[in-house]
Each structure stands twice: as C-alpha cells, then as structure tokens.
Coordinates of C-alpha atoms and ligand atoms in Angstrom, one line a residue:
M198 CA 0.0 0.0 0.0
W199 CA 2.8 2.4 0.8
G200 CA 5.0 1.0 -2.0
G201 CA 5.7 4.3 -3.7
R202 CA 6.8 6.2 -0.6
F203 CA 8.7 3.7 1.5
A204 CA 11.7 1.6 0.5
E205 CA 11.1 -1.2 3.0
G206 CA 7.9 -2.6 4.5
P207 CA 7.0 -1.7 8.0
S208 CA 8.9 -3.3 10.8
A209 CA 7.3 -6.1 12.8
I210 CA 6.5 -3.7 15.6
M211 CA 5.0 -1.2 13.3
R212 CA 2.8 -3.9 11.8
E213 CA 1.6 -4.9 15.2
I214 CA 1.0 -1.5 16.6
N215 CA -0.8 -0.4 13.4
A216 CA -3.1 -3.4 13.0
S217 CA -6.7 -2.9 14.1
I218 CA -8.0 -6.0 12.4
P219 CA -8.0 -8.1 15.6
F220 CA -10.8 -5.9 16.9
D221 CA -12.2 -3.9 14.0
K222 CA -13.2 -7.1 12.2
A223 CA -16.3 -6.8 14.3
L224 CA -17.3 -4.0 11.8
W225 CA -17.3 -6.3 8.7
R226 CA -21.1 -6.2 8.2
Q227 CA -21.2 -2.5 8.4
D228 CA -18.2 -2.1 6.2
I229 CA -19.6 -4.2 3.4
A230 CA -23.0 -2.6 3.7
A231 CA -21.4 0.9 3.4
S232 CA -19.3 -0.2 0.5
K233 CA -22.3 -1.6 -1.3
A234 CA -24.2 1.7 -0.8
H235 CA -21.2 3.6 -2.0
V236 CA -20.6 1.6 -5.2
A237 CA -24.3 1.6 -6.1
M238 CA -24.2 5.4 -5.8
L239 CA -20.9 5.6 -7.9
G240 CA -22.7 3.5 -10.6
A241 CA -25.9 5.6 -10.4
Q242 CA -23.9 8.8 -10.8
G243 CA -21.8 7.5 -13.7
I244 CA -18.6 7.8 -11.6
V245 CA -18.0 4.1 -12.3
S246 CA -19.7 2.1 -15.1
A247 CA -22.9 0.3 -14.3
D248 CA -21.1 -3.0 -15.1
D249 CA -18.3 -2.3 -12.8
S250 CA -20.7 -1.2 -10.0
K251 CA -22.5 -4.5 -10.4
T252 CA -19.4 -6.6 -10.5
I253 CA -18.1 -4.9 -7.3
S254 CA -21.4 -5.2 -5.5
E255 CA -21.7 -8.9 -6.3
G256 CA -18.1 -9.4 -5.2
L257 CA -18.9 -7.8 -1.9
D258 CA -21.7 -10.2 -1.5
K259 CA -19.3 -13.1 -2.0
V260 CA -16.9 -11.6 0.6
A261 CA -19.8 -11.3 3.0
A262 CA -20.9 -14.9 2.5
E263 CA -17.3 -16.0 3.2
Y264 CA -17.0 -14.1 6.4
E265 CA -20.4 -15.3 7.5
R266 CA -19.3 -18.9 7.0
D267 CA -15.6 -18.8 8.0
G268 CA -15.1 -15.6 10.0
V269 CA -12.8 -12.7 9.0
P270 CA -9.1 -13.6 8.4
E271 CA -6.6 -11.6 10.4
D272 CA -3.7 -10.4 8.3
W273 CA -1.8 -7.6 10.1
D274 CA -0.3 -6.5 6.8
L275 CA -3.8 -5.5 5.7
E276 CA -4.1 -3.3 8.9
D277 CA -7.8 -3.1 9.2
I278 CA -11.2 -4.3 8.2
H279 CA -11.5 -1.9 5.3
M280 CA -8.2 -3.1 3.6
T281 CA -9.1 -6.7 4.4
V282 CA -12.4 -6.5 2.6
E283 CA -10.9 -4.6 -0.3
A284 CA -8.0 -7.1 -0.7
R285 CA -10.3 -10.1 -0.7
L286 CA -12.5 -8.3 -3.2
A287 CA -9.6 -7.8 -5.5
E288 CA -8.7 -11.5 -5.2
L289 CA -12.2 -12.4 -6.2
I290 CA -13.0 -10.0 -9.0
G291 CA -9.6 -8.6 -10.1
P292 CA -8.4 -5.0 -10.7
V293 CA -11.9 -3.6 -11.1
A294 CA -12.0 -3.8 -7.2
G295 CA -9.7 -0.8 -7.2
R296 CA -12.6 1.4 -8.4
L297 CA -14.5 0.9 -5.2
H298 CA -12.3 3.4 -3.3
T299 CA -13.1 6.2 -5.7
A300 CA -14.4 9.4 -3.9
R301 CA -14.0 8.0 -0.4
S302 CA -11.3 7.4 2.2
R303 CA -10.9 5.0 5.1
N304 CA -11.5 8.1 7.2
D305 CA -15.1 8.5 6.2
Q306 CA -15.5 4.8 5.8
V307 CA -14.6 4.0 9.4
A308 CA -16.6 6.9 10.7
T309 CA -19.6 5.5 8.8
D310 CA -19.1 1.9 9.8
F311 CA -18.6 2.7 13.4
R312 CA -21.6 5.0 13.6
M313 CA -23.7 2.1 12.2
W314 CA -22.2 -0.3 14.8
V315 CA -22.9 2.1 17.7
R316 CA -26.4 2.7 16.4
D317 CA -27.1 -1.0 16.6
A318 CA -25.6 -1.0 20.1
M319 CA -28.0 1.7 21.1
D320 CA -30.9 -0.3 19.7
R321 CA -29.8 -3.3 21.7
A322 CA -29.6 -1.2 24.9
D323 CA -33.1 0.1 24.2
Y324 CA -34.3 -3.5 23.9
G325 CA -32.5 -4.7 27.0
L326 CA -33.8 -1.8 29.0
G327 CA -37.3 -2.6 27.8
L328 CA -36.9 -6.1 29.3
V329 CA -35.8 -4.8 32.6
M330 CA -38.5 -2.2 32.7
V331 CA -41.2 -4.7 31.9
S332 CA -40.0 -7.0 34.7
L333 CA -40.0 -4.1 37.1
V334 CA -43.5 -3.0 36.2
E335 CA -44.8 -6.6 36.5
R336 CA -43.3 -7.1 39.9
A337 CA -44.3 -3.6 41.1
G338 CA -47.9 -4.4 40.1
E339 CA -47.8 -7.6 42.2
H340 CA -46.4 -5.6 45.2
S341 CA -48.2 -2.3 45.1
G342 CA -49.4 -3.0 48.7
S343 CA -46.4 -5.0 50.1
I344 CA -44.8 -3.1 52.9
M345 CA -41.1 -2.8 53.5
P346 CA -38.9 -0.3 55.4
G347 CA -37.8 2.7 53.3
F348 CA -34.3 3.8 54.2
T349 CA -32.2 6.9 54.4
H350 CA -28.6 6.5 55.4
L351 CA -29.5 2.8 55.2
Q352 CA -31.4 3.4 58.5
T353 CA -35.1 2.5 58.6
A354 CA -36.9 5.8 57.9
Q355 CA -40.5 5.3 56.9
P356 CA -42.5 2.4 55.6
V357 CA -42.8 2.3 51.8
T358 CA -44.3 -0.2 49.4
L359 CA -42.1 -2.6 47.5
G360 CA -43.9 -1.6 44.3
H361 CA -42.9 2.0 44.9
H362 CA -39.3 1.0 45.5
L363 CA -39.3 -1.1 42.2
M364 CA -40.9 1.7 40.3
A365 CA -38.1 4.1 41.4
Y366 CA -35.8 2.0 39.2
F367 CA -38.3 2.0 36.4
E368 CA -38.1 5.8 36.4
M369 CA -34.3 5.6 36.2
F370 CA -34.3 3.1 33.4
H371 CA -36.9 5.2 31.6
R372 CA -34.5 8.1 31.6
D373 CA -31.6 5.9 30.5
R374 CA -33.7 4.8 27.5
D375 CA -34.4 8.5 26.7
R376 CA -30.6 9.1 26.8
F377 CA -29.9 6.4 24.3
A378 CA -32.8 7.6 22.1
A379 CA -31.6 11.2 22.1
A380 CA -28.0 10.1 21.4
R381 CA -29.3 7.9 18.5
D382 CA -31.2 10.8 16.9
R383 CA -28.2 13.1 17.3
M384 CA -25.8 10.7 15.7
N385 CA -27.9 9.5 12.8
L386 CA -26.2 11.5 10.1
C387 CA -24.0 9.8 7.5
P388 CA -20.3 10.7 7.2
L389 CA -19.8 8.8 3.9
G390 CA -18.6 11.2 1.2
S391 CA -16.6 13.4 3.6
A392 CA -13.7 11.5 2.1
A393 CA -10.3 12.0 3.9
L394 CA -11.2 15.3 5.5
A395 CA -12.3 17.9 2.9
G396 CA -14.9 16.2 0.8
T397 CA -14.4 15.1 -2.8
G398 CA -14.5 16.6 -6.3
F399 CA -16.4 13.7 -7.7
P400 CA -20.2 14.3 -8.3
I401 CA -21.3 12.0 -5.5
D402 CA -24.9 11.8 -4.2
R403 CA -24.6 11.8 -0.4
D404 CA -28.3 11.8 0.1
A405 CA -28.6 8.5 -1.6
T406 CA -25.9 6.8 0.5
A407 CA -27.2 8.3 3.7
K408 CA -30.7 7.0 2.9
E409 CA -29.5 3.6 1.8
L410 CA -27.7 3.1 5.1
G411 CA -30.6 4.3 7.3
F412 CA -29.3 7.7 8.2
A413 CA -31.6 10.7 8.3
F414 CA -29.2 13.1 6.4
P415 CA -25.6 13.3 5.4
T416 CA -23.3 15.1 7.9
R417 CA -22.9 18.8 7.2
N418 CA -19.1 19.3 7.8
S419 CA -16.5 16.9 6.4
L420 CA -13.9 17.8 9.0
D421 CA -16.3 17.2 11.9
A422 CA -17.6 14.0 10.3
V423 CA -14.3 12.2 10.0
S424 CA -12.8 13.4 13.3
D425 CA -15.4 13.5 16.0
R426 CA -16.3 10.4 18.0
D427 CA -18.9 12.2 20.2
F428 CA -21.5 9.7 19.1
A429 CA -19.4 6.9 20.6
L430 CA -18.9 8.9 23.7
D431 CA -22.6 9.6 23.9
Y432 CA -23.1 5.9 23.8
L433 CA -20.5 5.3 26.5
Q434 CA -21.9 8.0 28.7
A435 CA -25.5 6.7 28.4
A436 CA -24.1 3.2 29.0
S437 CA -22.3 4.4 32.1
Q438 CA -25.3 6.1 33.5
C439 CA -27.4 3.0 32.8
A440 CA -24.7 0.8 34.4
I441 CA -24.7 3.0 37.5
H442 CA -28.5 2.5 37.9
L443 CA -28.1 -1.3 37.3
S444 CA -25.3 -1.3 39.8
R445 CA -27.4 0.3 42.5
L446 CA -30.2 -2.1 42.0
A447 CA -27.7 -5.0 42.0
E448 CA -26.2 -3.7 45.2
E449 CA -29.7 -3.7 46.8
M450 CA -30.2 -7.2 45.7
V451 CA -26.9 -8.3 47.2
L452 CA -27.9 -6.6 50.4
W453 CA -31.5 -7.9 50.4
A454 CA -30.3 -11.5 49.7
S455 CA -28.0 -11.5 52.7
Q456 CA -29.3 -13.4 55.8
P457 CA -29.6 -10.5 58.2
F458 CA -32.0 -8.8 55.6
G459 CA -33.6 -11.9 54.1
F460 CA -35.8 -9.7 51.9
I461 CA -35.2 -11.6 48.7
R462 CA -34.3 -15.0 47.3
L463 CA -32.4 -14.6 44.0
P464 CA -33.2 -17.1 41.3
D465 CA -31.0 -20.3 41.4
A466 CA -30.2 -19.8 37.7
L467 CA -28.5 -16.5 38.5
S468 CA -26.7 -17.5 41.6
T469 CA -23.8 -19.8 42.4
G470 CA -22.8 -22.1 45.3
S471 CA -19.6 -22.2 47.3
S472 CA -17.0 -24.8 46.7
I473 CA -16.5 -25.2 50.5
M474 CA -19.5 -23.9 52.4
P475 CA -22.5 -26.1 51.4
Q476 CA -25.1 -23.7 52.8
K477 CA -24.1 -20.8 50.6
K478 CA -25.9 -19.3 47.7
N479 CA -24.0 -16.4 46.3
P480 CA -25.5 -13.5 44.4
D481 CA -22.7 -13.5 41.8
A482 CA -24.7 -12.2 38.9
A483 CA -25.8 -9.2 40.9
E484 CA -22.2 -8.7 42.1
L485 CA -20.9 -8.8 38.6
V486 CA -23.5 -6.3 37.4
R487 CA -22.2 -4.1 40.1
G488 CA -18.6 -4.8 39.1
H489 CA -19.1 -4.4 35.4
A490 CA -20.4 -0.9 36.0
G491 CA -16.9 0.0 37.0
R492 CA -15.5 -1.4 33.7
I493 CA -18.1 0.4 31.6
I494 CA -17.3 3.7 33.3
G495 CA -13.6 2.9 32.6
C496 CA -14.4 2.5 28.9
A497 CA -16.0 5.9 28.8
T498 CA -13.1 7.4 30.5
A499 CA -10.7 5.7 28.2
L500 CA -12.2 7.2 25.1
Q501 CA -12.7 10.7 26.6
V502 CA -9.0 10.8 27.4
T503 CA -8.1 9.5 23.9
M504 CA -10.1 12.3 22.2
K505 CA -9.4 15.3 24.4
G506 CA -6.2 16.5 22.8
L507 CA -6.7 15.6 19.2
P508 CA -6.4 18.4 16.6
L509 CA -8.7 18.2 13.5
A510 CA -9.1 16.1 11.6
Y511 CA -8.4 12.3 11.8
S512 CA -5.5 11.1 13.9
K513 CA -4.6 7.4 14.3
D514 CA -5.2 7.7 18.0
M515 CA -8.9 7.4 17.0
Q516 CA -8.4 3.8 15.9
D517 CA -8.4 3.2 19.7
D518 CA -12.1 4.3 19.8
K519 CA -13.4 0.8 19.1
P520 CA -12.1 -1.5 21.9
P521 CA -13.7 0.5 24.7
V522 CA -17.0 0.7 22.9
F523 CA -17.0 -3.0 22.0
E524 CA -16.1 -3.9 25.6
A525 CA -18.7 -1.6 27.2
A526 CA -21.5 -2.8 24.8
G527 CA -20.8 -6.4 25.5
L528 CA -20.9 -5.8 29.2
L529 CA -24.0 -3.7 29.1
D530 CA -25.9 -6.2 27.0
L531 CA -25.1 -8.9 29.5
C532 CA -25.9 -6.8 32.6
L533 CA -29.3 -5.8 31.2
A534 CA -30.1 -9.4 30.4
A535 CA -29.0 -10.6 33.9
M536 CA -30.9 -7.9 35.6
A537 CA -34.1 -8.6 33.7
G538 CA -33.8 -12.2 34.9
M539 CA -33.1 -11.3 38.5
V540 CA -36.1 -8.9 38.7
A541 CA -38.4 -11.3 36.9
D542 CA -37.5 -14.4 38.9
S543 CA -36.5 -13.3 42.4
A544 CA -38.8 -14.2 45.3
F545 CA -39.6 -11.4 47.6
N546 CA -40.1 -12.3 51.3
T547 CA -42.8 -9.8 51.9
E548 CA -43.4 -11.0 55.5
R549 CA -39.9 -10.4 56.4
M550 CA -39.9 -7.0 54.8
R551 CA -43.1 -6.1 56.7
E552 CA -41.6 -7.2 60.0
A553 CA -38.5 -5.1 59.4
A554 CA -40.7 -2.1 58.7
E555 CA -42.6 -2.7 61.9
L556 CA -39.6 -3.2 64.1
G557 CA -37.7 -0.1 62.9
Y558 CA -40.1 2.5 64.4
A559 CA -40.7 3.5 60.8
T560 CA -44.1 5.1 61.8
A561 CA -42.6 7.6 64.2
T562 CA -43.2 10.4 61.7
D563 CA -46.8 9.3 61.6
L564 CA -47.1 9.8 65.3
A565 CA -45.6 13.3 65.0
D566 CA -47.9 14.1 62.0
W567 CA -50.9 12.9 64.0
L568 CA -50.0 15.2 66.9
V569 CA -49.8 18.1 64.5
R570 CA -53.0 17.2 62.7
E571 CA -55.2 16.1 65.5
A572 CA -53.9 18.0 68.5
D573 CA -52.5 21.1 66.9
V574 CA -49.0 20.5 68.3
P575 CA -46.2 22.4 66.5
F576 CA -44.2 19.9 64.5
R577 CA -40.9 20.5 66.4
E578 CA -42.7 19.8 69.7
A579 CA -44.4 16.7 68.2
H580 CA -41.0 15.5 67.0
H581 CA -39.8 15.7 70.6
V582 CA -42.8 13.9 72.1
T583 CA -42.4 11.2 69.5
G584 CA -38.8 10.8 70.3
A585 CA -39.8 10.0 73.9
A586 CA -42.3 7.4 72.8
V587 CA -39.7 5.7 70.6
K588 CA -37.3 5.7 73.5
L589 CA -39.8 4.0 75.7
A590 CA -40.8 1.4 73.1
E591 CA -37.2 0.7 72.4
S592 CA -36.4 0.2 76.1
K593 CA -39.3 -2.3 76.2
G594 CA -38.3 -3.9 72.9
V595 CA -41.7 -3.4 71.3
A596 CA -43.2 -1.6 68.3
L597 CA -44.7 1.9 68.8
D598 CA -48.3 0.7 68.4
A599 CA -47.6 -1.9 71.2
L600 CA -47.4 0.9 73.8
S601 CA -50.5 1.2 75.8
L602 CA -52.6 4.3 75.7
D603 CA -51.7 5.0 79.3
E604 CA -48.0 4.9 78.5
L605 CA -48.5 7.2 75.5
R606 CA -50.6 9.6 77.5
K607 CA -48.0 9.8 80.2
I608 CA -45.6 11.1 77.6
D609 CA -48.2 13.6 76.2
G610 CA -51.7 13.9 77.5
R611 CA -53.0 15.2 74.2
I612 CA -52.7 11.7 72.7
D613 CA -56.0 9.7 72.5
E614 CA -57.0 6.2 71.2
R615 CA -57.4 7.4 67.6
V616 CA -53.6 7.5 67.4
Y617 CA -53.5 3.7 66.9
D618 CA -55.1 4.2 63.5
A619 CA -52.1 6.2 62.3
L620 CA -49.4 4.0 63.8
S621 CA -49.8 0.8 61.7
V622 CA -47.5 0.5 58.7
E623 CA -50.5 0.1 56.5
A624 CA -51.9 3.4 57.6
S625 CA -48.5 5.0 57.2
V626 CA -48.1 4.1 53.6
A627 CA -51.8 4.7 52.7
A628 CA -51.4 8.2 54.1
R629 CA -48.5 9.1 51.7
S630 CA -50.9 9.6 48.8
S631 CA -49.4 12.8 47.4
F632 CA -48.7 12.5 43.7
G633 CA -45.6 10.2 43.3
G634 CA -45.9 9.1 46.9
T635 CA -45.7 5.5 48.2
A636 CA -49.4 4.9 48.9
P637 CA -50.6 1.7 47.1
D638 CA -53.2 3.8 45.1
Q639 CA -50.4 6.0 43.8
V640 CA -48.2 3.0 42.9
R641 CA -51.1 1.3 41.1
A642 CA -51.7 4.5 39.1
R643 CA -48.0 4.7 38.2
V644 CA -47.9 1.0 37.3
A645 CA -51.0 1.4 35.1
E646 CA -49.3 4.3 33.2
A647 CA -46.1 2.3 32.9
R648 CA -47.9 -0.7 31.5
K649 CA -49.5 1.5 28.9
L650 CA -46.1 3.1 28.0
M651 CA -44.5 -0.3 27.7
G652 CA -47.4 -1.7 25.6
M653 CA -47.9 -4.5 28.2
D654 CA -51.7 -4.6 27.9
D655 CA -51.8 -4.6 24.1
Ligands
LIG991 N1 -8.3 1.5 11.0 C1 -8.4 2.9 11.0 C2 -9.3 3.4 12.2 O1 -10.0 2.6 12.7 C3 -9.1 3.4 9.7 C4 -8.8 4.8 9.3 C5 -7.4 4.8 8.8 N2 -7.2 6.1 8.2 C6 -5.9 6.5 8.0 N3 -5.8 7.7 7.5 N4 -4.9 5.8 8.4 O2 -9.2 4.5 12.6

C-alpha cells in the first residue's frame, strides 16, 4: 500500500501496533453494507460504469458470504477491516475492485461503519432496557401494597411499598432509555462522502448513500464528520449512567439477599454455590452487574481521554475508539439481560420486609404528624414527644403501636386512642398519597401508566 513512498515494508513492531483488524473485524457487516451503498451510488452517478458497479457489488456479497461462513481472516499487513475486505474483493474480481475506493477514504469509511455499529448497540440497549422495565412493572404491580422499610442513610426511615421501590428503578431506566434515544437521533447522520477530511470533487450523491444506510441526512461538515467520536462517547456516557443504575439495583439485591436482611431469594439460575460452604448461595450475577459498571465507566473514561487532545481532523489515536465501545457494549448487554432475569425471577419475602418495617419505628413520623394534625401541636414539639415514645418502646423492645394508651398519655396527655389508626405500617403508607408518593393507590396508578407506556396490555 505504501509502495511508492517507503523503500522497506513496516517493521514487525509497526505492523503490530498499526493493526486494528484483531478488533475492528467486528465491523465487517457495516463495512460491506457501506461499500455496497457507496458503489451503487458511484454507478448511479456514472462515476464508475454500471457494469463495474454491479461486479463490485456482487463481489462484496461473496466476501460477506465467506465471512459469514468462515469468519474474518486476520492479516496484520492489511491493517484493518477496510483493507481486508478490499484485498479479498480484488482476489475475487480482479483489478476492477480498485474502483470501489473512488471518492472516499478510510476516514469517512470508518466513521460511517462505526456509527452504524454504535447505532445497533443503542438499539440493543433500548431493547435490553425494555426487558428490565417490563420486569420491574410486572413485579411492582404484584407488590403495590407490600410493605417494606424505606431507608435513608440505610437506617429505617418510613415504611414504603415494595412496588414503589421497584418503580423508582423503572423511572431511572426510563430516563436511560431516553438518553440512548436522544443520542441515537443526534448521531444518525451519514459521514460517507466526507472522504479524507475535505470532501471530494467527484459528483457523488450523499443523500442517496445516507438514505440507503438508514441515516436521516448526510453530515454537514466533512472535518467534523471524520474526526469526532462524540457519538461513541454519547453511547458510552449513556451506558455508564445506565450501568450506574443497574449497579445500585444490583447492590440492593446483594444486600437484600444477605441473611440479616432476608428480603429476597435470588433465582438459582442467576446464583452460584460455594465450593467449601454447602449452605451458601451467592448473588454472583448481581455482584458482577455491580462490578461491570466499573469497567463500563472505565471504557467511557478511556475514550474521553483518547479524544481530548486531538487536533482536527483524523489522527490514528482514533483507531483506539473501538475496543472500549465494544467492551462496554458487550458488558452492558449482559448486565441488562442478567438484571431482567433477576427482577423477573426473584422471590420477595414480603413477610420479612413487613416485619422489618414494623420493628424499625418506621411510623414515628406518623405519630408526630398525628399530633400536628389532630392535637394542633407544633411539628418541632411533636417530634420531641415522638422521640420520647420511641425511646420508651425501644427500652421495652416493642413496636410503637404496642405501647398502651396510658403509656403514651403519660408522655403527652393530648394523645388519644385514635392515634393507633395512624401507627400501623398500612396506615402510614396509605397516608402518603401525594402524587408520586408511596401509597398503594399511587403505585397502582403509576404502574397502570407504565404498563401503557410499555405496551404491556396490548
Ligand atoms: N483503521 C483505521 C481506524 O480505525 C481506519 C482509518 C485509517 N485512516 C488513516 N488515514 N490511516 O481509525
């Protein structure tokens, strides 16, 4: 390829550092699709003859069939997937293959191929998120009235419903999905025809290739089109955010599956045993979802750092854009699938959750609110009175509503027997009926909306 300029071929080290074929062969489908669109356009525009266009296109089909059957060969001398495809095409159809590269460059070629690959990864993320969201909505519907402790600082705070807790994650994943969708819209412009950096003098039809490859429009600036990788960063950042959400849910599952909590039994199919302790069932899939989030964030960081100092337009550093994206996408796809399964198939121990809510003085705020509402006590004072009641209950090792009326009235004479209606965990969650609150009615309303959004009742 460099025959005219260099007396000797590249040294072995150069060959190795230069070769991207070990990883960019993953782009072969996109590369061949883009080449077919390009050569069809060259034929339609009369830039190559109709016969040559047809010969090249059929040759590309043959290359694709070979790769489908045998995989892509790795020859470092051919550097990358683009040269690999073209070299094989030349072996199959002869010198006419050389006309394929008219009016394009590997720079617009790789930018196009990679955009198409990332677009598919975004579509897979959308699908995987959909599975997790449907599982969450399904389980939230079953548990709109199941009571568990809600935490702040991981200390029991107020009772909440399990459905409400699960729907919190639905909201997060809904936003993640929006992030992928927005990134997809933003990136769906076709770089092909930007050539090396400045465009081309050949009378190409960029609208035709853009349309053929599923892009909304051609990109508007050739320098930008061949040299930015913000679309890949958008993917990695959306993937990182999604992985952070998955990781928090995974962390809760690990916690909830531990014996002191005992809130959840993870599916056997997504757990492992211990080689030495026969009683153990470890939440490995959840732990790995949590762990993989770190790697996905690392991939995003890697590409950010690669890109931050590059002058326009293309620099070879940008060849390193692919491994982090491929790695992150593989991990994210797996995490989404694992989480969908864990949400769908875990067994919630709702009795245990309810017990934990009752034993944690989670309804203390309800006692204070009752004093404010029914006895016109200022909230700060009510807070103080309630503190004394909790202290007494704690010293006796009982729940708040197990204190006798006498005991409560000794703390504050304004308390009467109606207070017991407010002290149960059921009353507590039912009272939190503000829009978006944890009351079972609210959860059912949100679940109904979510089911509609997800097309679950169609
Ligand atoms: N393998 C290269 C990459 O992925 C293709 C572009 C090469 N362009 C160039 N001018 N050397 O970035």
